PDB file of C-alpha atoms in Angstrom:
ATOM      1  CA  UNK A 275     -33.177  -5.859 -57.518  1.00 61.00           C
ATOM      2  CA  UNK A 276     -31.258  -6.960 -54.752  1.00 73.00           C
ATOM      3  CA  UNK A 277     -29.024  -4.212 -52.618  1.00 79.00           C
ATOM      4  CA  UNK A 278     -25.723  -4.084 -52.811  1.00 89.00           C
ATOM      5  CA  UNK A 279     -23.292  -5.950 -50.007  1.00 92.00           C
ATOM      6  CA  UNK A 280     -22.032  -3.850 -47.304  1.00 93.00           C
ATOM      7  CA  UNK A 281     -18.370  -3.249 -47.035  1.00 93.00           C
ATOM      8  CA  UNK A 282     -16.663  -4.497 -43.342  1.00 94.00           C
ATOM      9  CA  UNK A 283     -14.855  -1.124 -43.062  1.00 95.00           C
ATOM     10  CA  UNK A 284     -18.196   1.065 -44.298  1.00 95.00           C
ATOM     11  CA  UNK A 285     -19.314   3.541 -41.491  1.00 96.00           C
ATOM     12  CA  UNK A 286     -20.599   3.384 -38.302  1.00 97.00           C
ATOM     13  CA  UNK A 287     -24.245   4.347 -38.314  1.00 96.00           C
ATOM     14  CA  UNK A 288     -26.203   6.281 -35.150  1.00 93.00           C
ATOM     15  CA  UNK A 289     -27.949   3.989 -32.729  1.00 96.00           C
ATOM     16  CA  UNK A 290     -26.778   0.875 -34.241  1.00 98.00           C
ATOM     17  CA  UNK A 291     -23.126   0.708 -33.236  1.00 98.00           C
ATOM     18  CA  UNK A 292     -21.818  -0.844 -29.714  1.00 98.00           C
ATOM     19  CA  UNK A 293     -18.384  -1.428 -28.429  1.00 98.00           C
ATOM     20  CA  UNK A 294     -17.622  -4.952 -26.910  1.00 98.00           C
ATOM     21  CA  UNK A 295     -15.479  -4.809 -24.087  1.00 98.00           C
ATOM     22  CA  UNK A 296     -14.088  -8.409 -23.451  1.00 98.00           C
ATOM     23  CA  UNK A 297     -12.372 -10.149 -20.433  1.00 98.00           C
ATOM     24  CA  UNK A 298     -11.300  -7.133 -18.938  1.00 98.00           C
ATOM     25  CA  UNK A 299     -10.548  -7.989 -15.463  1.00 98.00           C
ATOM     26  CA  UNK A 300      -8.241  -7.417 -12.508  1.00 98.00           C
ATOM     27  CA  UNK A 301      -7.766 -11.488 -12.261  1.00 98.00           C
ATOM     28  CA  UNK A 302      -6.217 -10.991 -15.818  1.00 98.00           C
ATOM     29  CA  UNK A 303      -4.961  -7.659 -15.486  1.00 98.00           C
ATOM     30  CA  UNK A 304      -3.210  -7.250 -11.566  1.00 98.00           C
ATOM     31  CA  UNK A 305       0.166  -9.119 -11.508  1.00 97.00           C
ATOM     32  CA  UNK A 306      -0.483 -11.905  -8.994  1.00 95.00           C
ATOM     33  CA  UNK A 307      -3.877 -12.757  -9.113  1.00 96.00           C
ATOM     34  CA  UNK A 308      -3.843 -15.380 -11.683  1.00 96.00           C
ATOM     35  CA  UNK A 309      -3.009 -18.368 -10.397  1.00 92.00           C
ATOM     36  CA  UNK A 310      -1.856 -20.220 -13.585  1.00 92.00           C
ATOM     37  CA  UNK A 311       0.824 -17.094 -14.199  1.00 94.00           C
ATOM     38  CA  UNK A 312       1.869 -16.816 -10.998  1.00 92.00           C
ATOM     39  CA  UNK A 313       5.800 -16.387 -12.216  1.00 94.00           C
ATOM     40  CA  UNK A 314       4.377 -13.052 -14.220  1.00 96.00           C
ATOM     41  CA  UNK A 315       5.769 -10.251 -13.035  1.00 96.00           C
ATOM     42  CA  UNK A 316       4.922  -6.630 -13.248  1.00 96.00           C
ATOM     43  CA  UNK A 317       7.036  -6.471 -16.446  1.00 97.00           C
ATOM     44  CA  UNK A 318       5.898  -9.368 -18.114  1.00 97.00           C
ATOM     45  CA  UNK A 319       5.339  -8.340 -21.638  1.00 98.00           C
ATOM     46  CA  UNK A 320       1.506  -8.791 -20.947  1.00 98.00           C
ATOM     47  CA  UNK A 321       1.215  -6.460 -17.713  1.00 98.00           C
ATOM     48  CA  UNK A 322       3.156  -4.241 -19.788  1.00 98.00           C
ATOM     49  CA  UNK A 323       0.938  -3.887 -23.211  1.00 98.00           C
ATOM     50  CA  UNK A 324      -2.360  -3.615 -21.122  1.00 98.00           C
ATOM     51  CA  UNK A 325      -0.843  -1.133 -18.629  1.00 98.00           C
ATOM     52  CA  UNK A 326       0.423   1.302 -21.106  1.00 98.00           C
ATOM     53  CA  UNK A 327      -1.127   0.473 -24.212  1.00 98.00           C
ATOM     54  CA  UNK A 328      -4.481  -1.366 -24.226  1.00 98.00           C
ATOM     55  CA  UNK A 329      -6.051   0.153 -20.913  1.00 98.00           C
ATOM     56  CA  UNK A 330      -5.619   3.467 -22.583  1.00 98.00           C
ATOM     57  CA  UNK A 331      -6.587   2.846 -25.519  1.00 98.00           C
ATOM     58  CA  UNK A 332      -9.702   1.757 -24.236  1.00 98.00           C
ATOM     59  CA  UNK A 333     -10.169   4.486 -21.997  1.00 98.00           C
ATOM     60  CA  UNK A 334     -10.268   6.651 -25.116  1.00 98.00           C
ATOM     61  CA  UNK A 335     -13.002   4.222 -26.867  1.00 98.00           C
ATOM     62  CA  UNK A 336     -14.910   4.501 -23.633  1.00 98.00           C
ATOM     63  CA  UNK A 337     -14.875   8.247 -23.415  1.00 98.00           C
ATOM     64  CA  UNK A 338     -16.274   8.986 -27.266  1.00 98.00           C
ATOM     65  CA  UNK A 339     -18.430   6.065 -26.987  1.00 98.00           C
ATOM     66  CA  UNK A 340     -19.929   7.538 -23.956  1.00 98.00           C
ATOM     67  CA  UNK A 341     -19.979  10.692 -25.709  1.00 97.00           C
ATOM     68  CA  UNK A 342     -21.901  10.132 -28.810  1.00 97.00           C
ATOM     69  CA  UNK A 343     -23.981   7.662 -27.853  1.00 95.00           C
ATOM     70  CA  UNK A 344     -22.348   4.431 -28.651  1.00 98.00           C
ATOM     71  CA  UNK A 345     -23.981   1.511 -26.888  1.00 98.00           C
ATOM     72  CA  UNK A 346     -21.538   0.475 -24.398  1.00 98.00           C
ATOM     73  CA  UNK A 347     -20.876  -3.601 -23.574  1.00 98.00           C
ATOM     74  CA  UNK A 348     -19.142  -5.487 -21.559  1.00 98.00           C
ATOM     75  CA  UNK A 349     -18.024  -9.042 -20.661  1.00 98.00           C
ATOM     76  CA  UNK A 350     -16.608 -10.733 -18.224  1.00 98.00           C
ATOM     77  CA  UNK A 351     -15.573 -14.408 -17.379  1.00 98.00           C
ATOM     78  CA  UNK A 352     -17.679 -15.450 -14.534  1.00 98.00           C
ATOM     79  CA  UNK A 353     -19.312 -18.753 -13.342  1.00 97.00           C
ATOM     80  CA  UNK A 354     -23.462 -18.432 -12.316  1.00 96.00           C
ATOM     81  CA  UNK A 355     -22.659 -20.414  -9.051  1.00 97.00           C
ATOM     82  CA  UNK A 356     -20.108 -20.734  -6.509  1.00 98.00           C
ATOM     83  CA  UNK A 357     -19.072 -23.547  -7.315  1.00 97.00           C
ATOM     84  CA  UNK A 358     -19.286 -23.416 -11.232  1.00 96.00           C
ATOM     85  CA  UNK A 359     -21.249 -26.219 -11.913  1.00 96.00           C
ATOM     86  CA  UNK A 360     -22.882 -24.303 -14.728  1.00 95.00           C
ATOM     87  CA  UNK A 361     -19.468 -24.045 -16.349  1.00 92.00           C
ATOM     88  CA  UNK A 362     -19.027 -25.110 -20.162  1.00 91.00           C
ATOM     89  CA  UNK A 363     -16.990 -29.045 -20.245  1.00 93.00           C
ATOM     90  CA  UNK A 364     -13.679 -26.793 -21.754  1.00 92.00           C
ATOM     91  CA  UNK A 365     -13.768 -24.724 -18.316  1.00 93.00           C
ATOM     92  CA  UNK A 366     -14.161 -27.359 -16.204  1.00 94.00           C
ATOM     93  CA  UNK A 367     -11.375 -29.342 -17.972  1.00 95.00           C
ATOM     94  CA  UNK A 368      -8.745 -26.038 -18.392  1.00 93.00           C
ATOM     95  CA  UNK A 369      -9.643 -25.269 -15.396  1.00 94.00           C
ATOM     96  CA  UNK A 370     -11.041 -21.939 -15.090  1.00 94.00           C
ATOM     97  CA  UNK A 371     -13.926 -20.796 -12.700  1.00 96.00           C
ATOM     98  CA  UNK A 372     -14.226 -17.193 -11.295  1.00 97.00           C
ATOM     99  CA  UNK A 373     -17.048 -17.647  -8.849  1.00 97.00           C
ATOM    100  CA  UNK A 374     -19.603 -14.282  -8.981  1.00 97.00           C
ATOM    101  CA  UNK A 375     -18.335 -13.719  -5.223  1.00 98.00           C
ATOM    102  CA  UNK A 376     -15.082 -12.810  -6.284  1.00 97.00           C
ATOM    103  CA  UNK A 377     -13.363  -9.062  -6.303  1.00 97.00           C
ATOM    104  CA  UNK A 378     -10.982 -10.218  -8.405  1.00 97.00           C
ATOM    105  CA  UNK A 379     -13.258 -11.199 -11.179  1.00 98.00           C
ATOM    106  CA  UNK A 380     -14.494  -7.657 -11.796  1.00 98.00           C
ATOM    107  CA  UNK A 381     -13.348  -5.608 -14.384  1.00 98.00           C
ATOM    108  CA  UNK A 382     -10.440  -3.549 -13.850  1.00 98.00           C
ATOM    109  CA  UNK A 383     -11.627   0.216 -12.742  1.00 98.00           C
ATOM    110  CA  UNK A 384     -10.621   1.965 -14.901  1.00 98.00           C
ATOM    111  CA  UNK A 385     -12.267   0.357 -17.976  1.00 98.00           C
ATOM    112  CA  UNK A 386     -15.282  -0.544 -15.361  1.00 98.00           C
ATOM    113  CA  UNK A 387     -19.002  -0.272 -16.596  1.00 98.00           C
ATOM    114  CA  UNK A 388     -21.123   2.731 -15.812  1.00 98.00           C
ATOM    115  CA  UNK A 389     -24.499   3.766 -15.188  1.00 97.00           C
ATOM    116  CA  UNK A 390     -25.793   1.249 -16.796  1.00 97.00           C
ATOM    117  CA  UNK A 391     -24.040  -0.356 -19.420  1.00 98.00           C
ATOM    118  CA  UNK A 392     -24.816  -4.083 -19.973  1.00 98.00           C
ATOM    119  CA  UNK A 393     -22.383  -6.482 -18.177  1.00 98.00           C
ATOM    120  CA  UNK A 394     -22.408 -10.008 -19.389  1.00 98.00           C
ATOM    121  CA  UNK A 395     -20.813 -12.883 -17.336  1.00 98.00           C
ATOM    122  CA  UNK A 396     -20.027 -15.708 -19.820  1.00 97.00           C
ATOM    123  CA  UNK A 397     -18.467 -19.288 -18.875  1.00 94.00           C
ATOM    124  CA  UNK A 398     -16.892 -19.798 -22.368  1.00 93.00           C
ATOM    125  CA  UNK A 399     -14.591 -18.309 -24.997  1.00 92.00           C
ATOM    126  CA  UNK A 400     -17.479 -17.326 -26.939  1.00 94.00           C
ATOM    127  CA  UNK A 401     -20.031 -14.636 -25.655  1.00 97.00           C
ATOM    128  CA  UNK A 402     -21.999 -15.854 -28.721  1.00 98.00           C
ATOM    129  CA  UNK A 403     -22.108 -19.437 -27.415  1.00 95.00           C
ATOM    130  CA  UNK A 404     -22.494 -19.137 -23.483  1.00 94.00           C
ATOM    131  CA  UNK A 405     -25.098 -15.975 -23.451  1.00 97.00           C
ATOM    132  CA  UNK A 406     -28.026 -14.043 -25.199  1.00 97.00           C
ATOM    133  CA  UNK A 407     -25.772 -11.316 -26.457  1.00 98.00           C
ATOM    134  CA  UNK A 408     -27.135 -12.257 -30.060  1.00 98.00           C
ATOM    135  CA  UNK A 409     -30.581 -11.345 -28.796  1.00 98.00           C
ATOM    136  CA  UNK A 410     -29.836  -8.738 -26.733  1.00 98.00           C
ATOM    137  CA  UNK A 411     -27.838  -6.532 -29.827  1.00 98.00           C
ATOM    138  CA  UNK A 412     -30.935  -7.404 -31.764  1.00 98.00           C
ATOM    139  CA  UNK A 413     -33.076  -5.877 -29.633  1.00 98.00           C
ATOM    140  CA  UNK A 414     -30.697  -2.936 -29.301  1.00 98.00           C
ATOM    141  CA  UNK A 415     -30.725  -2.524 -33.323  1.00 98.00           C
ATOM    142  CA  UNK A 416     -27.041  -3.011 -33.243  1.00 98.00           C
ATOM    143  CA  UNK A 417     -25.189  -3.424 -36.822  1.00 98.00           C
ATOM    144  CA  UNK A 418     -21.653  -2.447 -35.834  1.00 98.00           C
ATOM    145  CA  UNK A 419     -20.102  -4.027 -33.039  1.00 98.00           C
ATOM    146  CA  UNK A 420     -16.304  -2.990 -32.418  1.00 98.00           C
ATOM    147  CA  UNK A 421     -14.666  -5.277 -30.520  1.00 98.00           C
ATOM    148  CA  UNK A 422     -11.447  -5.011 -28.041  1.00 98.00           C
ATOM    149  CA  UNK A 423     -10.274  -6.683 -25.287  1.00 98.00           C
ATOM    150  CA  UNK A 424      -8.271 -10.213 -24.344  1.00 98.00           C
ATOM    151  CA  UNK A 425      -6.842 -12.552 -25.435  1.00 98.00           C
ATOM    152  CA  UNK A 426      -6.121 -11.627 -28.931  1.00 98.00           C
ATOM    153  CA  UNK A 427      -6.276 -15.186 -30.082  1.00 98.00           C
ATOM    154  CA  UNK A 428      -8.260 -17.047 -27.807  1.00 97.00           C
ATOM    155  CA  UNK A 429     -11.919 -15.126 -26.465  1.00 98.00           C
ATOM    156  CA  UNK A 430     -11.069 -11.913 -28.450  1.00 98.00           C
ATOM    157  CA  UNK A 431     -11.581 -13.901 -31.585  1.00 98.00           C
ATOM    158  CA  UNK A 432     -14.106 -15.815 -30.865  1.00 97.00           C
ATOM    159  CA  UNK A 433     -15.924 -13.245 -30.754  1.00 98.00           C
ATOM    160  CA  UNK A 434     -14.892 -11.671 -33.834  1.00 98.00           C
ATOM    161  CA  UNK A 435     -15.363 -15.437 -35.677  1.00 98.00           C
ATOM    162  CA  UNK A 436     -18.782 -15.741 -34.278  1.00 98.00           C
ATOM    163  CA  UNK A 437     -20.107 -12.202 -34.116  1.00 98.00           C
ATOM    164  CA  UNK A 438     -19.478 -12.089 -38.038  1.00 98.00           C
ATOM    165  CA  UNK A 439     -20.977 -15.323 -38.705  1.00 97.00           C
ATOM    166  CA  UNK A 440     -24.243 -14.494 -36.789  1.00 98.00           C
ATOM    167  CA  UNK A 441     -24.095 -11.209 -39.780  1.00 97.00           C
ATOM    168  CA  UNK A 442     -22.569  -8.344 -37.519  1.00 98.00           C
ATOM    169  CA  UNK A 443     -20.413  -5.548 -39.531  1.00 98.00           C
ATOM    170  CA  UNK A 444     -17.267  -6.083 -37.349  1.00 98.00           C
ATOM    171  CA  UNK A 445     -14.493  -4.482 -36.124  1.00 98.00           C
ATOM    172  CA  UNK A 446     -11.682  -5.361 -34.181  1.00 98.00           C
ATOM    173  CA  UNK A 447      -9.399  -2.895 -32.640  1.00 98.00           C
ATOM    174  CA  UNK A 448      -6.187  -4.063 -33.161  1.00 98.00           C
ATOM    175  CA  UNK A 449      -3.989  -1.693 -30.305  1.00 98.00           C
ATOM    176  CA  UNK A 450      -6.778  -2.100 -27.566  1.00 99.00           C
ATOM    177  CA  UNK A 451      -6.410  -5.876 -27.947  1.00 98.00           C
ATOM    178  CA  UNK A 452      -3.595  -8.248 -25.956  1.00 98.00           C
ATOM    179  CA  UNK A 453      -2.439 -11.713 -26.204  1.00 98.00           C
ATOM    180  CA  UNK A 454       0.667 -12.991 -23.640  1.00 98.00           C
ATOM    181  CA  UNK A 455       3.351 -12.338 -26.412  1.00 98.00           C
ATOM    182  CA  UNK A 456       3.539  -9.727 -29.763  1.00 98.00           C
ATOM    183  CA  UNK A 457       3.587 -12.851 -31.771  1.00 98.00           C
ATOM    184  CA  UNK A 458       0.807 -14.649 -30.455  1.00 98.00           C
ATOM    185  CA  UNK A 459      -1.563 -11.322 -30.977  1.00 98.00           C
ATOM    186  CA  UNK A 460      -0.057 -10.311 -34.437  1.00 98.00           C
ATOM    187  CA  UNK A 461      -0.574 -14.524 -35.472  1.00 98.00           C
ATOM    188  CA  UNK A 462      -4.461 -13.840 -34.037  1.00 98.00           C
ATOM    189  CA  UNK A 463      -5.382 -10.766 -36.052  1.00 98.00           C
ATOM    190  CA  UNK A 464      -3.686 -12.186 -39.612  1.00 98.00           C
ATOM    191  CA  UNK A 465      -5.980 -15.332 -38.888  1.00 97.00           C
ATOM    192  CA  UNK A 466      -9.520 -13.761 -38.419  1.00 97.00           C
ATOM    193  CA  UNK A 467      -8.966 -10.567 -39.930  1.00 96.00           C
ATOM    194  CA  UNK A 468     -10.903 -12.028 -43.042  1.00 96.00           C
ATOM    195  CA  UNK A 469     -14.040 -11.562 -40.204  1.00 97.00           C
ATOM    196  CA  UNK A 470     -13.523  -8.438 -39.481  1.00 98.00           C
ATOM    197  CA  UNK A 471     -12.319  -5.114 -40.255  1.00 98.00           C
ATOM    198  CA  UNK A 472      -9.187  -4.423 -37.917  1.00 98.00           C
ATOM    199  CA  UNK A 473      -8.417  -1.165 -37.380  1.00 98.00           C
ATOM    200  CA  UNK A 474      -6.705   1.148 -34.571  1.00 98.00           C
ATOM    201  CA  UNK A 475      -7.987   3.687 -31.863  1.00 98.00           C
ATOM    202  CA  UNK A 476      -7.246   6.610 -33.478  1.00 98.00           C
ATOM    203  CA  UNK A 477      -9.371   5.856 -36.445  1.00 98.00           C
ATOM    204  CA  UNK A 478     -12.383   4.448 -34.250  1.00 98.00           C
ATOM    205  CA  UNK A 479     -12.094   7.020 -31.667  1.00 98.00           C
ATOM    206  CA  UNK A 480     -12.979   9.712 -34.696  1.00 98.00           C
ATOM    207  CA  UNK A 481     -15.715   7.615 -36.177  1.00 97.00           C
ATOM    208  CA  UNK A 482     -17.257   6.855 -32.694  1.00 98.00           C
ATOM    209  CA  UNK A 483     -16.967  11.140 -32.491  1.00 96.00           C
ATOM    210  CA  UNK A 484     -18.265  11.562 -35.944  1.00 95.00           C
ATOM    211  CA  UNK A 485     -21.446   9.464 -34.931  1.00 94.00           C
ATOM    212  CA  UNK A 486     -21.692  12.486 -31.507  1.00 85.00           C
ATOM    213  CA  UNK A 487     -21.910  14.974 -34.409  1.00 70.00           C
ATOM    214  CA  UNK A 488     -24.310  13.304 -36.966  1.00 58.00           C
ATOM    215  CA  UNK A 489     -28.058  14.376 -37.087  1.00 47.00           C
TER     216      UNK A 489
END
């Protein structure tokens, strides 16, 4: 007798959940450090959603995370070599290379890794495609992995797409994601939320603290 299926939105279980932290950087984050939106200003409606909404929102995952023991990931665009001659063919052609000497390629510090949670440089949209992730949750036990970060619709749901295809119970948290307009990330969660189960903070904040609590 076979078991039953799993549902997407069923609940988190202790020691096998992890929250995915993805792209999180000053480049992306810091008016004027990306080069290819350069006429961004402070106010931009992207500066503006991960200043006041997604960066705490995440701070809040981070601190019950932390808290009850939720494995804590994170990933980062970031070439192997200085020059970036390990990059995937779609970086070299966008272009987009953040050499590993570069301060501005670190995450932003307030959502910044500690002790010592697993940082993952990737040179693709997909972690799944461009690292061991796969292996590595595997050898953490992982089942859950919750998932926020940017772009909404470009390495945000890659991850979500591949993640769930490699059998990973995901979720996607919907206000501690960004994309560069409110269509663009509204257009991204209708189109992979058959993946995934997308929910809010509020609602994983409370199951990450529900997991501190369980025996």
């Amino acid at each position: 007798m076979t078991s039953p299926l799993p549902r997407r939105d069923e609940p988190f279980r202790r020691n096998e959940t992890a929250l995915l932290l993805v792209d999180m950087q000053r480049i992306w984050l810091e008016p004027g450090l990306d080069p290819d939106h350069a006429d961004w200003g402070p106010d931009h409606y992207f500066y503006r959603q991960t200043r006041e909404t997604v960066i705490p929102n995440q701070q809040r995952l981070l601190a019950t995370a932390r808290a009850s023991g939720v494995e804590v990931l994170h990933t980062i665009i970031q070439s192997l070599t200085e020059d970036g001659r390990d990059r995937s063919l779609d970086h070299k052609l966008t272009p987009i290379h953040i050499p590993p000497s570069s301060p501005a390629g670190l995450p932003a510090p307030e959502v910044a890794p500690i002790g010592d949670e697993i940082l993952i440089p990737k040179t693709s949209s997909g972690i799944f495609n461009s690292t061991n992730i796969d292996y590595l949750l595997r050898n953490l036990g992982i089942r859950h992995l919750v998932v926020a970060g940017i772009l909404t619709d470009q390495c945000v749901d890659m991850t979500v797409r591949d993640g769930a295809d490699r059998g990973f119970l995901v979720t996607c948290v919907s206000d501690a994601c960004a994309a560069p307009t409110p269509e663009r990330h509204a257009n991204a969660l209708k189109a992979f939320g058959g993946y995934c189960w997308v929910s809010d903070t509020a609602t994983v904040a409370a199951r990450f603290e529900a997991l501190g609590g369980a025996k």
